[in-house]
Short mmCIF file of C-alpha atoms in Angstrom, two decimals:
data_model
loop_
_atom_site.label_atom_id
_atom_site.label_comp_id
_atom_site.label_asym_id
_atom_site.label_seq_id
_atom_site.Cartn_x
_atom_site.Cartn_y
_atom_site.Cartn_z
CA UNK F 802 84.24 162.82 -2.65
CA UNK F 803 82.56 163.93 -5.88
CA UNK F 804 79.10 165.47 -5.51
CA UNK F 805 76.21 165.34 -8.00
CA UNK F 806 76.97 168.75 -9.55
CA UNK F 807 80.63 167.83 -10.09
CA UNK F 808 79.62 164.49 -11.65
CA UNK F 809 77.40 166.28 -14.16
CA UNK F 810 80.21 168.68 -15.05
CA UNK F 811 82.66 165.81 -15.51
CA UNK F 812 80.14 163.93 -17.66
CA UNK F 813 79.69 166.99 -19.88
CA UNK F 814 83.46 167.34 -20.25
CA UNK F 815 83.84 163.68 -21.19
CA UNK F 816 80.88 163.88 -23.60
CA UNK F 817 82.42 166.71 -25.63
CA UNK F 818 85.88 165.11 -25.60
CA UNK F 819 84.54 161.88 -27.07
CA UNK F 820 82.36 163.87 -29.49
CA UNK F 821 85.42 165.69 -30.84
CA UNK F 822 87.19 162.39 -31.57
CA UNK F 823 84.04 160.78 -33.01
CA UNK F 824 83.29 163.77 -35.27
CA UNK F 825 86.77 163.52 -36.75
CA UNK F 826 85.85 160.09 -38.15
CA UNK F 827 82.47 161.30 -39.40
CA UNK F 828 83.56 164.56 -41.08
CA UNK F 829 86.78 163.45 -42.77
CA UNK F 830 84.88 161.73 -45.61
CA UNK F 831 83.99 164.94 -47.49
CA UNK F 832 87.67 165.97 -47.48
CA UNK F 833 88.98 162.79 -49.14
CA UNK F 834 88.35 163.80 -52.80
CA UNK F 835 90.04 167.15 -52.16
CA UNK F 836 93.00 165.52 -50.39
CA UNK F 837 93.37 163.08 -53.28
CA UNK F 838 93.39 165.95 -55.78
CA UNK F 839 95.77 168.17 -53.77
CA UNK F 840 98.36 165.45 -53.10
CA UNK F 841 97.73 163.48 -56.34
CA UNK F 842 97.57 160.05 -54.72
CA UNK F 843 95.86 156.84 -55.83
CA UNK F 844 92.70 155.50 -54.21
CA UNK F 845 94.75 152.71 -52.61
CA UNK F 846 97.05 155.25 -50.92
CA UNK F 847 94.10 157.49 -50.05
CA UNK F 848 92.53 154.65 -48.03
CA UNK F 849 95.42 154.97 -45.59
CA UNK F 850 93.93 158.26 -44.36
CA UNK F 851 91.43 155.98 -42.59
CA UNK F 852 93.61 152.90 -42.12
CA UNK F 853 96.50 154.63 -40.35
CA UNK F 854 94.03 156.30 -37.97
CA UNK F 855 92.61 152.87 -37.09
CA UNK F 856 96.12 151.46 -36.65
CA UNK F 857 97.08 154.32 -34.33
CA UNK F 858 93.87 153.92 -32.39
CA UNK F 859 94.45 150.20 -31.93
CA UNK F 860 98.00 150.71 -30.64
CA UNK F 861 97.34 153.85 -28.60
CA UNK F 862 94.32 152.52 -26.71
CA UNK F 863 95.98 149.94 -24.43
CA UNK F 864 99.09 152.09 -24.04
CA UNK F 865 97.31 155.24 -22.86
CA UNK F 866 94.75 153.27 -20.85
CA UNK F 867 97.48 151.48 -18.89
CA UNK F 868 99.39 154.72 -18.34
CA UNK F 869 96.24 156.37 -16.94
CA UNK F 870 95.86 153.55 -14.40
CA UNK F 871 99.41 154.29 -13.23
CA UNK F 872 99.78 158.06 -13.61
CA UNK F 873 96.20 159.29 -13.22
CA UNK F 874 93.22 160.01 -15.46
CA UNK F 875 93.66 163.77 -15.66
CA UNK F 876 97.24 163.70 -16.94
CA UNK F 877 96.52 161.15 -19.66
CA UNK F 878 93.20 162.68 -20.71
CA UNK F 879 94.91 166.06 -21.12
CA UNK F 880 97.77 164.39 -22.99
CA UNK F 881 95.30 162.62 -25.31
CA UNK F 882 93.41 165.84 -26.07
CA UNK F 883 96.65 167.74 -26.67
CA UNK F 884 98.05 165.00 -28.92
CA UNK F 885 94.82 164.96 -30.91
CA UNK F 886 95.03 168.73 -31.43
CA UNK F 887 98.70 168.50 -32.48
CA UNK F 888 97.87 165.71 -34.94
CA UNK F 889 95.06 167.85 -36.37
CA UNK F 890 97.47 170.76 -36.84
CA UNK F 891 100.02 168.55 -38.61
CA UNK F 892 97.34 167.26 -40.99
CA UNK F 893 96.07 170.77 -41.79
CA UNK F 894 99.57 172.15 -42.46
CA UNK F 895 100.99 169.03 -44.13
CA UNK F 896 103.26 169.87 -47.09
CA UNK F 897 103.09 166.27 -48.37
CA UNK F 898 100.87 163.21 -48.12
CA UNK F 899 103.43 161.41 -45.94
CA UNK F 900 103.33 164.21 -43.36
CA UNK F 901 99.53 164.15 -43.48
CA UNK F 902 99.61 160.44 -42.60
CA UNK F 903 101.93 161.18 -39.67
CA UNK F 904 99.33 163.63 -38.37
CA UNK F 905 96.53 161.07 -38.84
CA UNK F 906 98.62 158.48 -36.97
CA UNK F 907 99.07 160.89 -34.05
CA UNK F 908 95.35 161.64 -34.10
CA UNK F 909 94.59 157.91 -33.93
CA UNK F 910 97.07 157.29 -31.12
CA UNK F 911 95.62 160.15 -29.10
CA UNK F 912 91.99 159.25 -29.79
CA UNK F 913 92.87 155.79 -28.46
CA UNK F 914 93.08 157.35 -25.00
CA UNK F 915 90.01 159.56 -25.04
CA UNK F 916 87.18 157.00 -24.86
CA UNK F 917 88.81 154.38 -22.55
CA UNK F 918 89.99 157.03 -20.10
CA UNK F 919 86.55 158.68 -20.20
CA UNK F 920 84.94 155.33 -19.37
CA UNK F 921 87.40 154.75 -16.53
CA UNK F 922 86.65 158.23 -15.11
CA UNK F 923 82.96 157.32 -15.06
CA UNK F 924 83.86 154.19 -13.08
CA UNK F 925 85.89 156.31 -10.66
CA UNK F 926 83.30 159.04 -10.08
CA UNK F 927 79.86 157.42 -10.55
CA UNK F 928 78.36 154.85 -8.17
CA UNK F 929 77.61 151.42 -9.68
CA UNK F 930 73.87 152.12 -9.90
CA UNK F 931 74.50 155.22 -12.07
CA UNK F 932 77.26 153.96 -14.39
CA UNK F 933 74.97 152.50 -17.03
CA UNK F 934 73.15 155.77 -17.66
CA UNK F 935 76.42 157.74 -17.81
CA UNK F 936 78.03 155.27 -20.20
CA UNK F 937 74.89 155.22 -22.33
CA UNK F 938 75.07 158.98 -22.79
CA UNK F 939 78.74 158.78 -23.79
CA UNK F 940 77.95 155.90 -26.17
CA UNK F 941 75.26 157.96 -27.89
CA UNK F 942 78.00 160.36 -29.02
CA UNK F 943 78.87 158.15 -32.00
CA UNK F 944 75.32 158.15 -33.33
CA UNK F 945 75.14 161.92 -32.89
CA UNK F 946 78.51 162.36 -34.61
CA UNK F 947 77.42 160.43 -37.68
CA UNK F 948 74.20 162.45 -37.83
CA UNK F 949 75.76 165.91 -37.69
CA UNK F 950 79.26 165.06 -38.98
CA UNK F 951 78.51 165.20 -42.73
CA UNK F 952 76.66 168.51 -42.29
CA UNK F 953 79.51 170.09 -40.32
CA UNK F 954 82.02 168.64 -42.77
CA UNK F 955 80.18 170.08 -45.75
CA UNK F 956 80.07 173.56 -44.18
CA UNK F 957 83.73 173.58 -43.14
CA UNK F 958 84.73 172.33 -46.56
CA UNK F 959 83.47 175.65 -47.99
CA UNK F 960 86.29 177.35 -46.05
CA UNK F 961 88.90 174.81 -47.17
CA UNK F 962 89.54 171.14 -46.30
CA UNK F 963 92.13 172.16 -43.68
CA UNK F 964 89.35 173.60 -41.50
CA UNK F 965 87.95 170.11 -40.91
CA UNK F 966 91.06 169.59 -38.79
CA UNK F 967 91.85 173.13 -37.59
CA UNK F 968 88.44 173.29 -35.86
CA UNK F 969 89.79 170.74 -33.35
CA UNK F 970 92.36 173.17 -31.97
CA UNK F 971 90.10 175.63 -30.09
CA UNK F 972 87.81 172.78 -28.98
CA UNK F 973 90.76 170.81 -27.57
CA UNK F 974 92.12 173.93 -25.80
CA UNK F 975 88.79 174.51 -24.03
CA UNK F 976 88.52 170.84 -23.06
CA UNK F 977 92.08 170.80 -21.69
CA UNK F 978 91.34 173.85 -19.53
CA UNK F 979 88.23 172.24 -18.06
CA UNK F 980 90.01 168.88 -17.64
CA UNK F 981 92.70 170.49 -15.51
CA UNK F 982 89.99 172.02 -13.36
CA UNK F 983 87.48 169.15 -13.06
CA UNK F 984 89.18 165.78 -13.38
CA UNK F 985 90.78 164.11 -10.36
CA UNK F 986 94.57 163.99 -10.36
CA UNK F 987 96.88 161.13 -9.57
CA UNK F 988 95.51 159.18 -6.61
CA UNK F 989 98.15 156.48 -6.20
CA UNK F 990 101.93 156.21 -6.49
CA UNK F 991 104.08 153.25 -7.39
CA UNK F 992 107.79 152.56 -7.10
CA UNK F 993 107.65 149.53 -9.40
CA UNK F 994 109.51 149.88 -12.74
CA UNK F 995 107.28 150.73 -15.68
CA UNK F 996 106.55 147.80 -18.01
CA UNK F 997 108.36 149.27 -21.04
CA UNK F 998 109.13 145.86 -22.58
CA UNK F 999 105.48 144.84 -22.39
CA UNK F 1000 104.42 148.15 -23.92
CA UNK F 1001 106.84 147.80 -26.87
CA UNK F 1002 105.92 144.17 -27.60
CA UNK F 1003 102.21 144.98 -27.38
CA UNK F 1004 102.67 147.93 -29.75
CA UNK F 1005 104.51 145.85 -32.36
CA UNK F 1006 101.98 143.01 -32.00
CA UNK F 1007 98.94 145.26 -32.50
CA UNK F 1008 100.62 147.21 -35.32
CA UNK F 1009 101.36 143.95 -37.15
CA UNK F 1010 97.81 142.74 -36.60
CA UNK F 1011 96.26 146.00 -37.81
CA UNK F 1012 98.52 146.20 -40.87
CA UNK F 1013 97.96 142.55 -41.77
CA UNK F 1014 94.17 142.72 -41.56
CA UNK F 1015 94.04 146.10 -43.34
CA UNK F 1016 96.17 144.91 -46.26
CA UNK F 1017 94.37 141.58 -46.77
CA UNK F 1018 92.66 142.04 -50.13
CA UNK F 1019 89.64 139.66 -50.40
CA UNK F 1020 89.68 139.82 -54.22
CA UNK F 1021 93.37 138.89 -54.31
CA UNK F 1022 92.83 136.00 -51.90
CA UNK F 1023 89.91 134.69 -53.95
CA UNK F 1024 92.05 134.60 -57.11
CA UNK F 1025 94.97 132.93 -55.32
CA UNK F 1026 97.23 136.02 -55.17
CA UNK F 1027 98.38 135.84 -51.57
CA UNK F 1028 99.49 139.22 -50.11
CA UNK F 1029 102.68 137.95 -48.48
CA UNK F 1030 103.50 141.13 -46.54
CA UNK F 1031 100.05 141.07 -44.92
CA UNK F 1032 100.30 137.37 -44.09
CA UNK F 1033 103.80 137.89 -42.71
CA UNK F 1034 102.56 140.70 -40.46
CA UNK F 1035 99.80 138.45 -39.13
CA UNK F 1036 102.31 135.69 -38.42
CA UNK F 1037 104.49 138.17 -36.49
CA UNK F 1038 101.45 139.23 -34.44
CA UNK F 1039 100.62 135.61 -33.55
CA UNK F 1040 104.25 134.74 -32.66
CA UNK F 1041 104.49 137.74 -30.31
CA UNK F 1042 101.49 136.63 -28.21
CA UNK F 1043 103.41 134.09 -26.07
CA UNK F 1044 106.29 136.57 -25.68
CA UNK F 1045 103.89 139.23 -24.42
CA UNK F 1046 102.22 136.81 -21.98
CA UNK F 1047 105.64 135.75 -20.60
CA UNK F 1048 106.69 139.37 -20.06
CA UNK F 1049 103.43 140.29 -18.34
CA UNK F 1050 103.71 137.35 -15.91
CA UNK F 1051 107.20 138.39 -14.81
CA UNK F 1052 106.86 142.15 -14.22
CA UNK F 1053 105.54 143.66 -11.00
CA UNK F 1054 103.01 145.99 -12.62
CA UNK F 1055 102.20 144.73 -16.13
CA UNK F 1056 100.51 146.77 -18.86
CA UNK F 1057 97.73 144.20 -18.88
CA UNK F 1058 97.14 142.27 -15.67
CA UNK F 1059 97.07 138.50 -16.40
CA UNK F 1060 94.56 138.20 -13.53
CA UNK F 1061 91.98 139.95 -15.72
CA UNK F 1062 91.71 136.83 -17.86
CA UNK F 1063 90.92 134.56 -14.93
CA UNK F 1064 87.39 135.92 -15.04
CA UNK F 1065 84.97 134.10 -17.34
CA UNK F 1066 83.04 137.38 -17.50
CA UNK F 1067 86.05 139.02 -19.18
CA UNK F 1068 86.44 136.23 -21.76
CA UNK F 1069 82.74 136.37 -22.64
CA UNK F 1070 82.89 140.17 -22.93
CA UNK F 1071 85.94 139.96 -25.23
CA UNK F 1072 84.11 137.49 -27.49
CA UNK F 1073 81.05 139.75 -27.58
CA UNK F 1074 83.26 142.77 -28.36
CA UNK F 1075 84.86 141.02 -31.35
CA UNK F 1076 81.38 140.09 -32.60
CA UNK F 1077 80.16 143.66 -32.12
CA UNK F 1078 83.16 144.97 -34.07
CA UNK F 1079 82.49 142.55 -36.94
CA UNK F 1080 78.83 143.59 -37.04
CA UNK F 1081 79.73 147.29 -36.89
CA UNK F 1082 82.16 147.04 -39.81
CA UNK F 1083 79.41 145.48 -41.95
CA UNK F 1084 77.60 148.85 -41.97
CA UNK F 1085 80.22 150.15 -44.41
CA UNK F 1086 79.02 147.63 -47.01
CA UNK F 1087 75.27 148.28 -46.70
CA UNK F 1088 75.31 151.04 -49.39
CA UNK F 1089 76.93 148.56 -51.81
CA UNK F 1090 74.08 146.11 -51.16
CA UNK F 1091 71.45 148.82 -51.66
CA UNK F 1092 73.06 150.01 -54.87
CA UNK F 1093 73.18 146.47 -56.26
CA UNK F 1094 69.66 145.52 -55.09
CA UNK F 1095 67.77 148.73 -55.93
CA UNK F 1096 69.99 150.57 -58.40
CA UNK F 1097 70.10 153.72 -56.25
CA UNK F 1098 73.05 156.11 -56.41
CA UNK F 1099 75.86 155.91 -53.86
CA UNK F 1100 74.74 159.16 -52.20
CA UNK F 1101 71.14 157.94 -51.91
CA UNK F 1102 72.34 154.63 -50.46
CA UNK F 1103 74.38 156.52 -47.86
CA UNK F 1104 71.31 158.54 -46.83
CA UNK F 1105 69.42 155.25 -46.46
CA UNK F 1106 71.72 154.45 -43.54
CA UNK F 1107 69.96 157.15 -41.52
CA UNK F 1108 67.60 154.67 -39.72
CA UNK F 1109 70.63 152.74 -38.44
CA UNK F 1110 72.28 155.91 -37.14
CA UNK F 1111 69.08 157.22 -35.53
CA UNK F 1112 68.42 153.86 -33.89
CA UNK F 1113 71.97 153.89 -32.48
CA UNK F 1114 71.64 157.46 -31.19
CA UNK F 1115 68.39 156.60 -29.37
CA UNK F 1116 69.26 153.05 -28.35
CA UNK F 1117 72.49 153.81 -26.52
CA UNK F 1118 71.14 156.05 -23.70
CA UNK F 1119 68.00 153.91 -23.35
CA UNK F 1120 70.07 150.74 -22.99
CA UNK F 1121 72.28 152.52 -20.45
CA UNK F 1122 69.30 153.14 -18.19
CA UNK F 1123 68.21 149.52 -18.68
CA UNK F 1124 71.63 148.36 -17.46
CA UNK F 1125 71.17 150.20 -14.17
CA UNK F 1126 67.76 148.57 -13.73
CA UNK F 1127 68.13 145.02 -15.10
CA UNK F 1128 71.88 144.32 -15.32
CA UNK F 1129 74.07 143.36 -18.24
CA UNK F 1130 72.99 139.77 -18.95
CA UNK F 1131 69.46 140.66 -20.04
CA UNK F 1132 70.46 143.82 -21.91
CA UNK F 1133 73.45 142.30 -23.73
CA UNK F 1134 71.45 139.23 -24.76
CA UNK F 1135 68.76 141.49 -26.22
CA UNK F 1136 71.43 143.46 -28.09
CA UNK F 1137 73.01 140.34 -29.59
CA UNK F 1138 69.64 138.93 -30.69
CA UNK F 1139 68.49 142.22 -32.26
CA UNK F 1140 71.74 142.86 -34.13
CA UNK F 1141 71.89 139.26 -35.36
CA UNK F 1142 68.23 139.23 -36.39
CA UNK F 1143 68.61 142.53 -38.25
CA UNK F 1144 71.54 141.18 -40.26
CA UNK F 1145 69.76 137.90 -41.01
CA UNK F 1146 66.71 139.79 -42.29
CA UNK F 1147 69.01 142.02 -44.34
CA UNK F 1148 70.74 139.04 -45.89
CA UNK F 1149 68.04 136.39 -46.18
CA UNK F 1150 64.75 138.07 -47.10
CA UNK F 1151 63.95 139.49 -50.54
CA UNK F 1152 65.38 143.00 -50.50
CA UNK F 1153 62.26 145.14 -50.45
CA UNK F 1154 62.43 148.67 -49.09
CA UNK F 1155 60.16 147.70 -46.17
CA UNK F 1156 62.36 144.71 -45.29
CA UNK F 1157 65.46 146.88 -45.46
CA UNK F 1158 64.16 149.62 -43.14
CA UNK F 1159 62.81 147.06 -40.68
CA UNK F 1160 66.16 145.27 -40.53
CA UNK F 1161 68.05 148.59 -40.33
CA UNK F 1162 66.12 149.74 -37.25
CA UNK F 1163 66.38 146.37 -35.49
CA UNK F 1164 70.09 146.10 -36.30
CA UNK F 1165 70.76 149.69 -35.21
CA UNK F 1166 69.12 149.22 -31.81
CA UNK F 1167 70.99 145.96 -31.22
CA UNK F 1168 74.31 147.48 -32.21
CA UNK F 1169 73.68 150.53 -30.01
CA UNK F 1170 73.30 148.23 -27.00
CA UNK F 1171 76.60 146.45 -27.68
CA UNK F 1172 78.69 149.45 -28.74
CA UNK F 1173 77.22 151.99 -26.33
CA UNK F 1174 77.32 151.10 -22.67
CA UNK F 1175 76.78 147.43 -21.94
CA UNK F 1176 80.21 145.88 -22.52
CA UNK F 1177 82.02 148.81 -20.90
CA UNK F 1178 79.59 148.58 -17.98
CA UNK F 1179 80.53 144.93 -17.46
CA UNK F 1180 84.24 145.69 -17.28
CA UNK F 1181 83.82 148.66 -14.94
CA UNK F 1182 82.09 146.33 -12.49
CA UNK F 1183 84.42 143.38 -13.02
CA UNK F 1184 87.85 144.89 -12.31
CA UNK F 1185 89.29 146.95 -9.41
CA UNK F 1186 89.78 150.70 -9.72
CA UNK F 1187 93.49 150.48 -10.61
CA UNK F 1188 92.73 148.30 -13.67
CA UNK F 1189 89.64 150.10 -15.04
CA UNK F 1190 91.30 151.99 -17.87
CA UNK F 1191 93.39 148.97 -18.94
CA UNK F 1192 90.22 146.87 -19.08
CA UNK F 1193 88.46 149.54 -21.14
CA UNK F 1194 91.48 149.62 -23.43
CA UNK F 1195 91.28 145.86 -23.85
CA UNK F 1196 87.64 146.21 -24.86
CA UNK F 1197 88.45 148.87 -27.46
CA UNK F 1198 91.23 146.71 -28.89
CA UNK F 1199 89.01 143.62 -29.20
CA UNK F 1200 86.31 145.71 -30.89
CA UNK F 1201 88.94 147.16 -33.23
CA UNK F 1202 90.17 143.69 -34.14
CA UNK F 1203 86.56 142.72 -34.85
CA UNK F 1204 86.11 145.76 -37.10
CA UNK F 1205 89.21 144.93 -39.14
CA UNK F 1206 88.30 141.24 -39.30
CA UNK F 1207 84.71 142.06 -40.29
CA UNK F 1208 85.79 144.17 -43.26
CA UNK F 1209 87.91 141.27 -44.56
CA UNK F 1210 85.13 138.71 -43.97
CA UNK F 1211 82.39 140.72 -45.69
CA UNK F 1212 84.59 141.36 -48.72
CA UNK F 1213 85.70 137.74 -48.95
CA UNK F 1214 82.22 136.21 -48.52
CA UNK F 1215 80.65 138.72 -50.93
CA UNK F 1216 83.30 137.98 -53.56
CA UNK F 1217 82.89 134.22 -53.06
CA UNK F 1218 79.13 134.60 -53.47
CA UNK F 1219 79.57 136.27 -56.84
CA UNK F 1220 79.35 139.89 -55.68
CA UNK F 1221 76.32 142.10 -56.19
CA UNK F 1222 73.18 141.82 -54.09
CA UNK F 1223 73.52 138.03 -53.75
CA UNK F 1224 77.12 138.17 -52.55
CA UNK F 1225 76.56 140.92 -50.00
CA UNK F 1226 73.32 139.27 -48.87
CA UNK F 1227 75.25 136.07 -48.19
CA UNK F 1228 77.86 138.01 -46.19
CA UNK F 1229 75.25 139.72 -44.00
CA UNK F 1230 73.46 136.41 -43.46
CA UNK F 1231 76.70 134.71 -42.34
CA UNK F 1232 77.58 137.52 -39.91
CA UNK F 1233 73.99 137.55 -38.61
CA UNK F 1234 74.22 133.84 -37.81
CA UNK F 1235 77.53 134.43 -35.99
CA UNK F 1236 75.90 137.19 -33.91
CA UNK F 1237 72.93 134.97 -33.03
CA UNK F 1238 75.37 132.26 -31.92
CA UNK F 1239 76.86 134.80 -29.48
CA UNK F 1240 73.51 134.74 -27.65
CA UNK F 1241 75.03 131.91 -25.61
CA UNK F 1242 77.85 134.25 -24.53
CA UNK F 1243 75.28 136.84 -23.41
CA UNK F 1244 73.35 134.25 -21.43
CA UNK F 1245 76.61 133.11 -19.80
CA UNK F 1246 77.18 136.51 -18.15
CA UNK F 1247 76.59 137.02 -14.44
CA UNK F 1248 73.05 137.63 -13.23
CA UNK F 1249 72.10 140.97 -11.68
CA UNK F 1250 72.71 139.89 -8.06
CA UNK F 1251 76.20 138.50 -8.77
CA UNK F 1252 77.09 141.52 -10.89
CA UNK F 1253 76.12 143.98 -8.15
CA UNK F 1254 78.10 142.00 -5.60
CA UNK F 1255 81.22 142.15 -7.80
CA UNK F 1256 80.77 145.88 -8.40
CA UNK F 1257 80.49 146.57 -4.67
CA UNK F 1258 83.60 144.46 -3.99
CA UNK F 1259 85.56 146.55 -6.51
CA UNK F 1260 84.07 149.94 -5.51
CA UNK F 1261 86.57 152.61 -4.87
#
């Protein structure tokens, strides 16, 4: 039995593990111009420093999450931290751009296990009435990372771009040592064969989906130049879905339990996660809107994102405490309405500075609720202990799909609308309307009484 002091220690360990992975996303930006100059690559190739990390994350998440349900949280959390450190070392010592991308891929694969396994550990060690607060604190990590990441990145860049990645090595070593000491080991054994076929098909399916969505060029589509490799990858991903479902129904212990999808709560949460991912990806395009609408520089436009980041950093822990008190239906519905309303204001109203900052704060709070604790809280309560990490992995994958899809949608709608402030305004308005429509999904979630009953039935 885990006591209060041990829970706090575990929460601190998980917090810093997720922070390390989140900071890697936030601090890599300052290194990109240097990497481009050192390896003499085009901007198109340089974008794969981000894209291959996302691809690895999308594939690694369900794989590591499912393995942790079978082999224990401690082993897979340690493996994820170690793999992340090894990937960081490969990037820092890379003799060529290809090797650097291999390191980024390993980082993405490993990071795919850190957050889902951390969420599952919270479900294993915290009682249902405390899970919201714990998840809210972990969710706040991403807001904190984007606040301090550029500062840390700028300082480390003075020592050389490699130090943005080498800094992960001592941090990972300390976290591994504490993980071996604090995290619970394997609690269950199984003699059933491992679902290797399901794992391979799922990996190919998600890789094809990630590649296809990443390589879809909205400008090319608008002019009728169809990217056939990207479309082909998407077709492969769709064709593999029935094959994956057939495999999972036949094996004794599947990577992803088909029974998970018998719950309407799970389907609603997946829809909300895709919407949250689409809304999150739209943040990337806000500086382009500000530059077009107000004529500010790119750096000034980036600083103008600060209200969104601050709202997310504050909103996540607050919404976590609200989950423990009011349940997910009320909190999620508020999050969907706020994020949708913020985007609608951003896209529909005349772009004054006051209107922008108002919409940024509202949008940031709404997004903090959806990305921070609420959706993970639902899944911790909805599935039994031996499926917690797999369910968290499913949530991360659906959010990742939403992020990739959102980037394509914003680019396509903005280009169709003529680009500039008008085009991006139209894109934000369209995504805001989609988010407001998801209010019905939020209202369809279980009420507080039913949610608590389900959590107690799955306690353990």
